[in-house]
Structure formats: structure tokens, C-alpha cells
PDB file of C-alpha atoms in Angstrom:
ATOM      1  CA  MET A   1       0.000   0.000   0.000  1.00  0.00           C
ATOM      2  CA  PRO A   2       1.282   3.521  -0.731  1.00  0.00           C
ATOM      3  CA  THR A   3       2.314   5.280   2.458  1.00  0.00           C
ATOM      4  CA  ILE A   4       4.480   8.110   3.677  1.00  0.00           C
ATOM      5  CA  THR A   5       6.242   8.155   7.030  1.00  0.00           C
ATOM      6  CA  THR A   6       5.966  11.304   9.125  1.00  0.00           C
ATOM      7  CA  SER A   7       8.787  12.833  11.158  1.00  0.00           C
ATOM      8  CA  ASP A   8       7.473  11.081  14.279  1.00  0.00           C
ATOM      9  CA  GLY A   9       7.369   7.688  12.557  1.00  0.00           C
ATOM     10  CA  VAL A  10       3.679   7.394  11.669  1.00  0.00           C
ATOM     11  CA  GLU A  11       2.776   5.640   8.430  1.00  0.00           C
ATOM     12  CA  ILE A  12       0.051   7.528   6.562  1.00  0.00           C
ATOM     13  CA  PHE A  13      -1.823   5.592   3.873  1.00  0.00           C
ATOM     14  CA  TYR A  14      -2.975   7.462   0.782  1.00  0.00           C
ATOM     15  CA  LYS A  15      -4.606   6.957  -2.615  1.00  0.00           C
ATOM     16  CA  ASP A  16      -3.266   8.806  -5.654  1.00  0.00           C
ATOM     17  CA  TRP A  17      -5.170   8.436  -8.923  1.00  0.00           C
ATOM     18  CA  GLY A  18      -4.982  10.157 -12.286  1.00  0.00           C
ATOM     19  CA  SER A  19      -3.094  13.194 -13.508  1.00  0.00           C
ATOM     20  CA  GLY A  20      -3.670  16.900 -13.910  1.00  0.00           C
ATOM     21  CA  GLN A  21      -4.294  19.498 -11.195  1.00  0.00           C
ATOM     22  CA  ALA A  22      -4.319  17.794  -7.803  1.00  0.00           C
ATOM     23  CA  ILE A  23      -7.346  17.703  -5.529  1.00  0.00           C
ATOM     24  CA  VAL A  24      -6.493  16.570  -2.005  1.00  0.00           C
ATOM     25  CA  PHE A  25      -9.366  15.255   0.118  1.00  0.00           C
ATOM     26  CA  SER A  26      -9.375  15.258   3.949  1.00  0.00           C
ATOM     27  CA  HIS A  27     -12.034  13.003   5.468  1.00  0.00           C
ATOM     28  CA  GLY A  28     -14.266  13.340   8.509  1.00  0.00           C
ATOM     29  CA  TRP A  29     -14.244  11.589  11.881  1.00  0.00           C
ATOM     30  CA  PRO A  30     -13.955   8.577  12.347  1.00  0.00           C
ATOM     31  CA  LEU A  31     -13.759   7.602   8.706  1.00  0.00           C
ATOM     32  CA  SER A  32     -11.091   7.082   6.041  1.00  0.00           C
ATOM     33  CA  ALA A  33     -10.173   8.051   2.502  1.00  0.00           C
ATOM     34  CA  ASP A  34     -12.897   5.643   1.342  1.00  0.00           C
ATOM     35  CA  ASP A  35     -15.524   8.197   2.337  1.00  0.00           C
ATOM     36  CA  TRP A  36     -14.491  10.207  -0.729  1.00  0.00           C
ATOM     37  CA  ASP A  37     -15.244   7.468  -3.283  1.00  0.00           C
ATOM     38  CA  ALA A  38     -18.071   9.433  -4.936  1.00  0.00           C
ATOM     39  CA  GLN A  39     -15.879  12.510  -5.315  1.00  0.00           C
ATOM     40  CA  MET A  40     -12.654  10.764  -6.329  1.00  0.00           C
ATOM     41  CA  MET A  41     -14.334   8.719  -9.043  1.00  0.00           C
ATOM     42  CA  PHE A  42     -16.098  11.805 -10.391  1.00  0.00           C
ATOM     43  CA  PHE A  43     -13.093  14.112 -10.446  1.00  0.00           C
ATOM     44  CA  VAL A  44     -10.569  11.610 -11.784  1.00  0.00           C
ATOM     45  CA  ASN A  45     -12.931  11.245 -14.743  1.00  0.00           C
ATOM     46  CA  GLN A  46     -12.963  15.043 -15.110  1.00  0.00           C
ATOM     47  CA  GLY A  47      -9.201  15.064 -15.683  1.00  0.00           C
ATOM     48  CA  TYR A  48      -7.972  15.809 -12.175  1.00  0.00           C
ATOM     49  CA  ARG A  49      -5.393  14.019 -10.066  1.00  0.00           C
ATOM     50  CA  VAL A  50      -7.216  12.923  -6.905  1.00  0.00           C
ATOM     51  CA  ILE A  51      -5.481  12.175  -3.611  1.00  0.00           C
ATOM     52  CA  ALA A  52      -6.934  11.134  -0.273  1.00  0.00           C
ATOM     53  CA  HIS A  53      -5.212   9.919   2.859  1.00  0.00           C
ATOM     54  CA  ASP A  54      -6.283   8.109   6.011  1.00  0.00           C
ATOM     55  CA  ARG A  55      -5.691  10.394   8.992  1.00  0.00           C
ATOM     56  CA  ARG A  56      -3.299   9.007  11.598  1.00  0.00           C
ATOM     57  CA  GLY A  57      -5.081   6.394  13.691  1.00  0.00           C
ATOM     58  CA  HIS A  58      -7.806   6.053  11.059  1.00  0.00           C
ATOM     59  CA  GLY A  59      -8.337   3.537   8.270  1.00  0.00           C
ATOM     60  CA  ARG A  60      -5.098   1.939   7.099  1.00  0.00           C
ATOM     61  CA  SER A  61      -2.715   4.424   8.731  1.00  0.00           C
ATOM     62  CA  SER A  62      -0.749   3.602  11.885  1.00  0.00           C
ATOM     63  CA  GLN A  63      -2.901   3.190  15.000  1.00  0.00           C
ATOM     64  CA  VAL A  64      -0.577   5.192  17.193  1.00  0.00           C
ATOM     65  CA  SER A  65      -1.430   6.300  20.718  1.00  0.00           C
ATOM     66  CA  ASP A  66      -0.474   9.953  20.422  1.00  0.00           C
ATOM     67  CA  GLY A  67      -0.688  12.942  18.105  1.00  0.00           C
ATOM     68  CA  HIS A  68      -4.444  12.987  17.625  1.00  0.00           C
ATOM     69  CA  ASP A  69      -4.746  16.759  17.502  1.00  0.00           C
ATOM     70  CA  MET A  70      -5.045  19.410  14.808  1.00  0.00           C
ATOM     71  CA  ASP A  71      -1.363  20.328  14.839  1.00  0.00           C
ATOM     72  CA  HIS A  72      -0.383  16.764  13.989  1.00  0.00           C
ATOM     73  CA  TYR A  73      -3.239  16.382  11.481  1.00  0.00           C
ATOM     74  CA  ALA A  74      -2.081  19.527   9.667  1.00  0.00           C
ATOM     75  CA  ASP A  75       1.565  18.501   9.792  1.00  0.00           C
ATOM     76  CA  ASP A  76       0.738  15.043   8.425  1.00  0.00           C
ATOM     77  CA  LEU A  77      -1.110  16.659   5.531  1.00  0.00           C
ATOM     78  CA  ALA A  78       1.873  18.942   4.926  1.00  0.00           C
ATOM     79  CA  ALA A  79       4.185  15.924   4.901  1.00  0.00           C
ATOM     80  CA  LEU A  80       2.006  14.265   2.270  1.00  0.00           C
ATOM     81  CA  THR A  81       1.916  17.347   0.023  1.00  0.00           C
ATOM     82  CA  GLN A  82       5.678  17.718   0.317  1.00  0.00           C
ATOM     83  CA  GLU A  83       6.374  14.042  -0.357  1.00  0.00           C
ATOM     84  CA  LEU A  84       4.217  14.175  -3.501  1.00  0.00           C
ATOM     85  CA  ASP A  85       5.580  17.653  -4.339  1.00  0.00           C
ATOM     86  CA  LEU A  86       2.093  19.004  -4.954  1.00  0.00           C
ATOM     87  CA  LYS A  87       1.786  22.492  -6.391  1.00  0.00           C
ATOM     88  CA  ASN A  88      -1.312  24.540  -7.180  1.00  0.00           C
ATOM     89  CA  ALA A  89      -3.388  21.942  -5.317  1.00  0.00           C
ATOM     90  CA  ILE A  90      -7.041  22.219  -4.351  1.00  0.00           C
ATOM     91  CA  HIS A  91      -7.815  21.059  -0.810  1.00  0.00           C
ATOM     92  CA  VAL A  92     -11.235  19.712   0.095  1.00  0.00           C
ATOM     93  CA  GLY A  93     -12.175  18.914   3.691  1.00  0.00           C
ATOM     94  CA  HIS A  94     -15.348  17.396   5.124  1.00  0.00           C
ATOM     95  CA  SER A  95     -16.277  17.888   8.790  1.00  0.00           C
ATOM     96  CA  THR A  96     -13.094  17.280  10.840  1.00  0.00           C
ATOM     97  CA  GLY A  97     -11.222  17.286   7.532  1.00  0.00           C
ATOM     98  CA  GLY A  98     -12.380  20.850   7.002  1.00  0.00           C
ATOM     99  CA  GLY A  99     -10.635  21.815  10.209  1.00  0.00           C
ATOM    100  CA  GLU A 100      -7.555  19.928   9.068  1.00  0.00           C
ATOM    101  CA  VAL A 101      -7.497  21.837   5.768  1.00  0.00           C
ATOM    102  CA  VAL A 102      -7.937  25.223   7.456  1.00  0.00           C
ATOM    103  CA  HIS A 103      -5.215  24.528  10.005  1.00  0.00           C
ATOM    104  CA  TYR A 104      -2.867  23.139   7.348  1.00  0.00           C
ATOM    105  CA  ILE A 105      -3.147  26.232   5.152  1.00  0.00           C
ATOM    106  CA  ALA A 106      -2.780  28.645   8.077  1.00  0.00           C
ATOM    107  CA  ARG A 107       0.091  26.712   9.660  1.00  0.00           C
ATOM    108  CA  HIS A 108       2.067  25.815   6.526  1.00  0.00           C
ATOM    109  CA  GLY A 109       1.220  28.618   4.128  1.00  0.00           C
ATOM    110  CA  GLU A 110      -0.383  28.880   0.720  1.00  0.00           C
ATOM    111  CA  THR A 111       2.589  28.318  -1.600  1.00  0.00           C
ATOM    112  CA  ARG A 112       1.279  24.885  -2.631  1.00  0.00           C
ATOM    113  CA  VAL A 113      -2.438  25.768  -2.465  1.00  0.00           C
ATOM    114  CA  ALA A 114      -4.700  27.151  -5.213  1.00  0.00           C
ATOM    115  CA  LYS A 115      -8.148  26.891  -3.624  1.00  0.00           C
ATOM    116  CA  ALA A 116     -10.002  25.135  -0.844  1.00  0.00           C
ATOM    117  CA  ALA A 117     -13.473  23.779  -0.152  1.00  0.00           C
ATOM    118  CA  LEU A 118     -15.004  23.260   3.292  1.00  0.00           C
ATOM    119  CA  LEU A 119     -17.922  20.823   3.370  1.00  0.00           C
ATOM    120  CA  SER A 120     -20.051  20.478   6.536  1.00  0.00           C
ATOM    121  CA  ALA A 121     -16.886  21.608   8.288  1.00  0.00           C
ATOM    122  CA  VAL A 122     -16.232  22.094  12.007  1.00  0.00           C
ATOM    123  CA  PRO A 123     -14.656  25.618  11.946  1.00  0.00           C
ATOM    124  CA  PRO A 124     -14.675  28.125  13.468  1.00  0.00           C
ATOM    125  CA  LEU A 125     -15.358  26.318  16.804  1.00  0.00           C
ATOM    126  CA  MET A 126     -17.878  23.654  17.758  1.00  0.00           C
ATOM    127  CA  VAL A 127     -17.914  23.758  21.563  1.00  0.00           C
ATOM    128  CA  LYS A 128     -19.838  26.409  23.474  1.00  0.00           C
ATOM    129  CA  THR A 129     -17.684  29.028  25.200  1.00  0.00           C
ATOM    130  CA  ASP A 130     -18.174  32.596  26.392  1.00  0.00           C
ATOM    131  CA  ALA A 131     -16.808  33.764  23.047  1.00  0.00           C
ATOM    132  CA  ASN A 132     -18.857  31.170  21.129  1.00  0.00           C
ATOM    133  CA  PRO A 133     -22.289  31.145  22.805  1.00  0.00           C
ATOM    134  CA  GLY A 134     -23.921  29.392  19.849  1.00  0.00           C
ATOM    135  CA  GLY A 135     -21.749  26.299  20.193  1.00  0.00           C
ATOM    136  CA  LEU A 136     -22.715  22.895  21.544  1.00  0.00           C
ATOM    137  CA  PRO A 137     -22.225  22.222  25.275  1.00  0.00           C
ATOM    138  CA  LYS A 138     -19.079  20.305  26.166  1.00  0.00           C
ATOM    139  CA  ASP A 139     -21.312  17.624  27.714  1.00  0.00           C
ATOM    140  CA  VAL A 140     -22.382  16.620  24.196  1.00  0.00           C
ATOM    141  CA  PHE A 141     -18.827  15.697  23.260  1.00  0.00           C
ATOM    142  CA  ASP A 142     -18.106  14.122  26.643  1.00  0.00           C
ATOM    143  CA  ASP A 143     -21.070  11.845  25.952  1.00  0.00           C
ATOM    144  CA  PHE A 144     -19.630  10.970  22.533  1.00  0.00           C
ATOM    145  CA  GLN A 145     -16.435   9.852  24.233  1.00  0.00           C
ATOM    146  CA  ALA A 146     -18.323   7.866  26.875  1.00  0.00           C
ATOM    147  CA  GLN A 147     -20.377   6.040  24.252  1.00  0.00           C
ATOM    148  CA  LEU A 148     -17.282   5.304  22.172  1.00  0.00           C
ATOM    149  CA  ALA A 149     -15.407   3.907  25.172  1.00  0.00           C
ATOM    150  CA  ALA A 150     -18.390   1.794  26.232  1.00  0.00           C
ATOM    151  CA  GLY A 151     -18.874   0.203  22.818  1.00  0.00           C
ATOM    152  CA  ARG A 152     -17.969   2.012  19.659  1.00  0.00           C
ATOM    153  CA  SER A 153     -19.433  -0.581  17.277  1.00  0.00           C
ATOM    154  CA  GLU A 154     -22.956   0.100  18.513  1.00  0.00           C
ATOM    155  CA  PHE A 155     -22.290   3.832  18.791  1.00  0.00           C
ATOM    156  CA  TYR A 156     -20.977   4.090  15.230  1.00  0.00           C
ATOM    157  CA  HIS A 157     -23.958   2.221  13.823  1.00  0.00           C
ATOM    158  CA  ALA A 158     -26.324   4.556  15.656  1.00  0.00           C
ATOM    159  CA  VAL A 159     -24.570   7.673  14.336  1.00  0.00           C
ATOM    160  CA  ALA A 160     -24.680   6.476  10.736  1.00  0.00           C
ATOM    161  CA  ALA A 161     -28.240   5.159  10.960  1.00  0.00           C
ATOM    162  CA  GLY A 162     -29.440   8.392  12.548  1.00  0.00           C
ATOM    163  CA  PRO A 163     -28.156  11.973  12.475  1.00  0.00           C
ATOM    164  CA  PHE A 164     -25.105  11.729  10.202  1.00  0.00           C
ATOM    165  CA  TYR A 165     -27.126  11.186   7.029  1.00  0.00           C
ATOM    166  CA  GLY A 166     -30.418  12.553   8.337  1.00  0.00           C
ATOM    167  CA  TYR A 167     -31.909   9.069   8.336  1.00  0.00           C
ATOM    168  CA  ASN A 168     -33.734   9.924  11.571  1.00  0.00           C
ATOM    169  CA  ARG A 169     -35.831  12.580   9.814  1.00  0.00           C
ATOM    170  CA  PRO A 170     -39.497  11.931   8.920  1.00  0.00           C
ATOM    171  CA  GLY A 171     -39.786  10.444   5.462  1.00  0.00           C
ATOM    172  CA  ALA A 172     -36.102   9.575   5.198  1.00  0.00           C
ATOM    173  CA  LYS A 173     -35.157   6.378   3.395  1.00  0.00           C
ATOM    174  CA  PRO A 174     -32.130   4.876   5.146  1.00  0.00           C
ATOM    175  CA  SER A 175     -29.625   2.963   3.027  1.00  0.00           C
ATOM    176  CA  ASP A 176     -28.209  -0.095   4.763  1.00  0.00           C
ATOM    177  CA  ALA A 177     -25.273  -0.028   2.352  1.00  0.00           C
ATOM    178  CA  VAL A 178     -24.377   3.568   3.280  1.00  0.00           C
ATOM    179  CA  ILE A 179     -24.800   2.876   6.998  1.00  0.00           C
ATOM    180  CA  ASN A 180     -22.704  -0.274   6.838  1.00  0.00           C
ATOM    181  CA  ASN A 181     -19.962   1.457   4.852  1.00  0.00           C
ATOM    182  CA  TRP A 182     -19.742   4.236   7.460  1.00  0.00           C
ATOM    183  CA  TRP A 183     -19.585   1.633  10.235  1.00  0.00           C
ATOM    184  CA  ARG A 184     -16.921  -0.338   8.331  1.00  0.00           C
ATOM    185  CA  GLN A 185     -14.696   2.697   7.920  1.00  0.00           C
ATOM    186  CA  GLY A 186     -15.039   3.643  11.569  1.00  0.00           C
ATOM    187  CA  MET A 187     -14.213   0.177  12.826  1.00  0.00           C
ATOM    188  CA  MET A 188     -11.060   0.043  10.660  1.00  0.00           C
ATOM    189  CA  GLY A 189      -9.499   2.792  12.739  1.00  0.00           C
ATOM    190  CA  GLY A 190      -8.245   2.852  16.318  1.00  0.00           C
ATOM    191  CA  ALA A 191     -10.512   3.588  19.266  1.00  0.00           C
ATOM    192  CA  LYS A 192      -7.843   5.729  20.982  1.00  0.00           C
ATOM    193  CA  ALA A 193      -7.419   7.925  17.909  1.00  0.00           C
ATOM    194  CA  HIS A 194     -11.166   8.355  17.571  1.00  0.00           C
ATOM    195  CA  TYR A 195     -11.599   9.088  21.284  1.00  0.00           C
ATOM    196  CA  ASP A 196      -8.920  11.799  21.237  1.00  0.00           C
ATOM    197  CA  GLY A 197     -10.164  13.067  17.899  1.00  0.00           C
ATOM    198  CA  ILE A 198     -13.456  14.129  19.474  1.00  0.00           C
ATOM    199  CA  VAL A 199     -11.544  16.720  21.498  1.00  0.00           C
ATOM    200  CA  ALA A 200      -9.591  17.772  18.410  1.00  0.00           C
ATOM    201  CA  PHE A 201     -12.638  18.459  16.261  1.00  0.00           C
ATOM    202  CA  SER A 202     -14.808  19.982  18.987  1.00  0.00           C
ATOM    203  CA  GLN A 203     -12.420  22.138  21.015  1.00  0.00           C
ATOM    204  CA  THR A 204      -9.980  23.507  18.417  1.00  0.00           C
ATOM    205  CA  ASP A 205     -10.632  27.177  17.707  1.00  0.00           C
ATOM    206  CA  PHE A 206      -9.946  27.926  14.034  1.00  0.00           C
ATOM    207  CA  THR A 207     -10.867  31.623  14.182  1.00  0.00           C
ATOM    208  CA  GLU A 208      -7.345  32.968  13.687  1.00  0.00           C
ATOM    209  CA  ASP A 209      -6.559  30.299  11.083  1.00  0.00           C
ATOM    210  CA  LEU A 210      -9.511  31.349   8.958  1.00  0.00           C
ATOM    211  CA  LYS A 211      -8.423  34.988   9.048  1.00  0.00           C
ATOM    212  CA  LYS A 212      -5.005  34.079   7.592  1.00  0.00           C
ATOM    213  CA  ILE A 213      -6.320  32.354   4.475  1.00  0.00           C
ATOM    214  CA  THR A 214      -6.331  34.423   1.278  1.00  0.00           C
ATOM    215  CA  VAL A 215      -6.924  31.795  -1.440  1.00  0.00           C
ATOM    216  CA  PRO A 216     -10.500  31.347  -2.716  1.00  0.00           C
ATOM    217  CA  VAL A 217     -12.563  29.099  -0.453  1.00  0.00           C
ATOM    218  CA  ILE A 218     -16.054  27.717  -0.975  1.00  0.00           C
ATOM    219  CA  VAL A 219     -17.936  26.967   2.243  1.00  0.00           C
ATOM    220  CA  MET A 220     -20.680  24.380   1.648  1.00  0.00           C
ATOM    221  CA  HIS A 221     -23.116  23.314   4.363  1.00  0.00           C
ATOM    222  CA  GLY A 222     -26.583  21.833   4.724  1.00  0.00           C
ATOM    223  CA  ASP A 223     -29.002  23.738   6.917  1.00  0.00           C
ATOM    224  CA  ASP A 224     -30.267  20.451   8.424  1.00  0.00           C
ATOM    225  CA  ASP A 225     -26.824  19.332   9.589  1.00  0.00           C
ATOM    226  CA  GLN A 226     -27.355  17.583  12.940  1.00  0.00           C
ATOM    227  CA  ILE A 227     -23.649  16.943  13.585  1.00  0.00           C
ATOM    228  CA  VAL A 228     -22.144  20.378  12.887  1.00  0.00           C
ATOM    229  CA  PRO A 229     -25.061  22.824  13.247  1.00  0.00           C
ATOM    230  CA  TYR A 230     -25.205  25.296  10.381  1.00  0.00           C
ATOM    231  CA  THR A 231     -25.672  28.608  12.194  1.00  0.00           C
ATOM    232  CA  ASP A 232     -22.532  28.255  14.306  1.00  0.00           C
ATOM    233  CA  SER A 233     -20.279  27.057  11.508  1.00  0.00           C
ATOM    234  CA  ALA A 234     -20.501  27.887   7.800  1.00  0.00           C
ATOM    235  CA  PRO A 235     -21.758  31.514   7.927  1.00  0.00           C
ATOM    236  CA  LEU A 236     -19.230  32.381  10.632  1.00  0.00           C
ATOM    237  CA  SER A 237     -16.362  30.792   8.689  1.00  0.00           C
ATOM    238  CA  ALA A 238     -17.350  32.599   5.513  1.00  0.00           C
ATOM    239  CA  LYS A 239     -17.239  35.934   7.343  1.00  0.00           C
ATOM    240  CA  LEU A 240     -13.771  35.256   8.741  1.00  0.00           C
ATOM    241  CA  LEU A 241     -12.249  34.157   5.429  1.00  0.00           C
ATOM    242  CA  GLN A 242     -10.874  36.844   3.129  1.00  0.00           C
ATOM    243  CA  ASN A 243     -12.101  35.317  -0.146  1.00  0.00           C
ATOM    244  CA  ALA A 244     -15.091  33.084   0.594  1.00  0.00           C
ATOM    245  CA  THR A 245     -18.202  31.894  -1.205  1.00  0.00           C
ATOM    246  CA  LEU A 246     -20.972  30.531   1.042  1.00  0.00           C
ATOM    247  CA  LYS A 247     -23.210  27.825  -0.433  1.00  0.00           C
ATOM    248  CA  THR A 248     -26.143  26.721   1.734  1.00  0.00           C
ATOM    249  CA  TYR A 249     -28.182  23.598   0.956  1.00  0.00           C
ATOM    250  CA  LYS A 250     -31.745  23.473   2.207  1.00  0.00           C
ATOM    251  CA  GLY A 251     -32.504  20.241   4.042  1.00  0.00           C
ATOM    252  CA  PHE A 252     -29.127  18.605   3.336  1.00  0.00           C
ATOM    253  CA  PRO A 253     -27.584  16.498   6.146  1.00  0.00           C
ATOM    254  CA  HIS A 254     -24.036  16.369   7.466  1.00  0.00           C
ATOM    255  CA  GLY A 255     -23.140  13.497   5.147  1.00  0.00           C
ATOM    256  CA  MET A 256     -24.236  15.380   2.028  1.00  0.00           C
ATOM    257  CA  PRO A 257     -21.146  14.452  -0.036  1.00  0.00           C
ATOM    258  CA  THR A 258     -22.562  10.907  -0.021  1.00  0.00           C
ATOM    259  CA  THR A 259     -26.336  11.447   0.050  1.00  0.00           C
ATOM    260  CA  HIS A 260     -26.271  14.314  -2.469  1.00  0.00           C
ATOM    261  CA  ALA A 261     -23.042  13.555  -4.328  1.00  0.00           C
ATOM    262  CA  GLN A 262     -24.339  14.656  -7.735  1.00  0.00           C
ATOM    263  CA  THR A 263     -25.210  18.150  -6.497  1.00  0.00           C
ATOM    264  CA  ILE A 264     -22.060  18.551  -4.387  1.00  0.00           C
ATOM    265  CA  ASN A 265     -19.766  17.335  -7.171  1.00  0.00           C
ATOM    266  CA  ALA A 266     -21.308  19.676  -9.737  1.00  0.00           C
ATOM    267  CA  ASP A 267     -20.937  22.689  -7.438  1.00  0.00           C
ATOM    268  CA  LEU A 268     -17.353  21.777  -6.574  1.00  0.00           C
ATOM    269  CA  LEU A 269     -16.485  21.373 -10.247  1.00  0.00           C
ATOM    270  CA  ALA A 270     -17.942  24.788 -11.076  1.00  0.00           C
ATOM    271  CA  PHE A 271     -15.897  26.361  -8.276  1.00  0.00           C
ATOM    272  CA  PHE A 272     -12.698  24.589  -9.330  1.00  0.00           C
ATOM    273  CA  ARG A 273     -13.109  25.789 -12.909  1.00  0.00           C
ATOM    274  CA  THR A 274     -13.679  29.465 -12.112  1.00  0.00           C
TER     275      THR A 274
END
């Protein structure tokens, strides 16, 4: 399997298909590069080079005990872009991956970056604080950790079968295949990485990172996102970015890159080509 080894000895698995301008995909918690199948297949057939990695502790990457924080996530992404010598790359991040992309660009600069896309992304900050009164209470994320530690297999199935894809909404038609694929990806990774990752995606404040970014960024979010609530995420990120386009999808769930792949892919393609 293709891997790179980071400076602290972690093997990061990645996929690298096609040729042309590179699009680098950063996945959500607790998934893997496989969650981008619908996008990678679409864009490789549009003449792009598509790359996606498994975050440390996730998927086929090393299940290490430490380093499950945004600094390491961003540095791992930087190591991958350097190893592949990517230039003029487009970075796309979903959920936690959106935070990873934002932190990577702010921390490592824009010399290799052309554009970015944030899909259902966690920035600016998920947890409720005095400065972020619209955030979710810390108890919500503490409960996530407790459920994961008590039995993540059951917890992961419940997340996928319920709020992640909006399958708990009236009239929704759950797909067993989609639910099982989410569960499969989650169970491939390490429980310790996923447990620590909850703190990383919920408590990292990306406000200053967003302010540093000057490349064009499209911020895409469904207004029925039950995982990363819309009002405390996408509109706030778009205001902090210097060159942002906000795209809001009525009724779309958190997992919209899968449930509404045709719409999301078309809008991404239009943004990439402008």
C-alpha cells in the first residue's frame, strides 16, 4: 500500500489516482479516505489528479497512541503534500477534515495551495464558550467519548443510521449499504485515535486560522446538519475568510457528499473551474 512516514514515525496511507491538477481530500471523523469514493471517481474522470489519505489512527494508517490533535493532522497533511511535491493543489475537507485543511493552510502557508473547499466543516469552533455562545455544550462531546469507550461498534452504527445522514428525519429512506460502509470505515481505525479526535474536532478554535487564508474558499453546508449545526459554523467561517463563497443547501444532512453527491460534485467542479 502507498504510504508516507511522518517525522514522528507514523505511516500515513494514501490513494493517488490520475493526472492533472491535484485535488487533495481530507475526510471526517472517524472515517477514512474511502468516504471520498463518490468525489474521487467523479473528479478523476474530469481530468484531475485525486489524492486522499487516512488520517493518523484512522483507516489503514498507523494506530498510534499519540498525536491525535489538529497540529499533527495539519503537519501530516503537509508531509504528504511535500512528499508528492504538490503544487497549485485544491484542498477539500469534510467535517473534521475541514478543520484539518484550514489549520494546514494557516500553519504551513499557501505556496502549494490554489483553492479550498469546506464541506459540513467544524470551523470556526464547535464547543460552546463565552466567546462562542452558539456552540454545543461540552457535555455533548463528553457523551460521545463515553459512548465510544463503552462500545464504539454500537455507537458508530447509531450515528450512521441516525443523524449523520439525516436518516432519523421523517420520510427519510435509510440505506443499509451507506450505513454499513460508514460503520466499516469507523471500525477500521483505532478507538484511541477516535476518542482523542473528538476533542480535536470539537475544542480547536480555528478563528485565527480562517483569518489568515487568502486563497479562494467555498464553504458548503446543509441547513439540516445535525452533527455540525449550520448557524454556528458555515456563515461564521465565511465571514472570517478573506475570499469566501458561502453555499447553503436546504434540508441537506451532514453526510451530504454521499447522500447528495451529484449536487455537491457539480458545485465543486464549477468552483474549481472558475
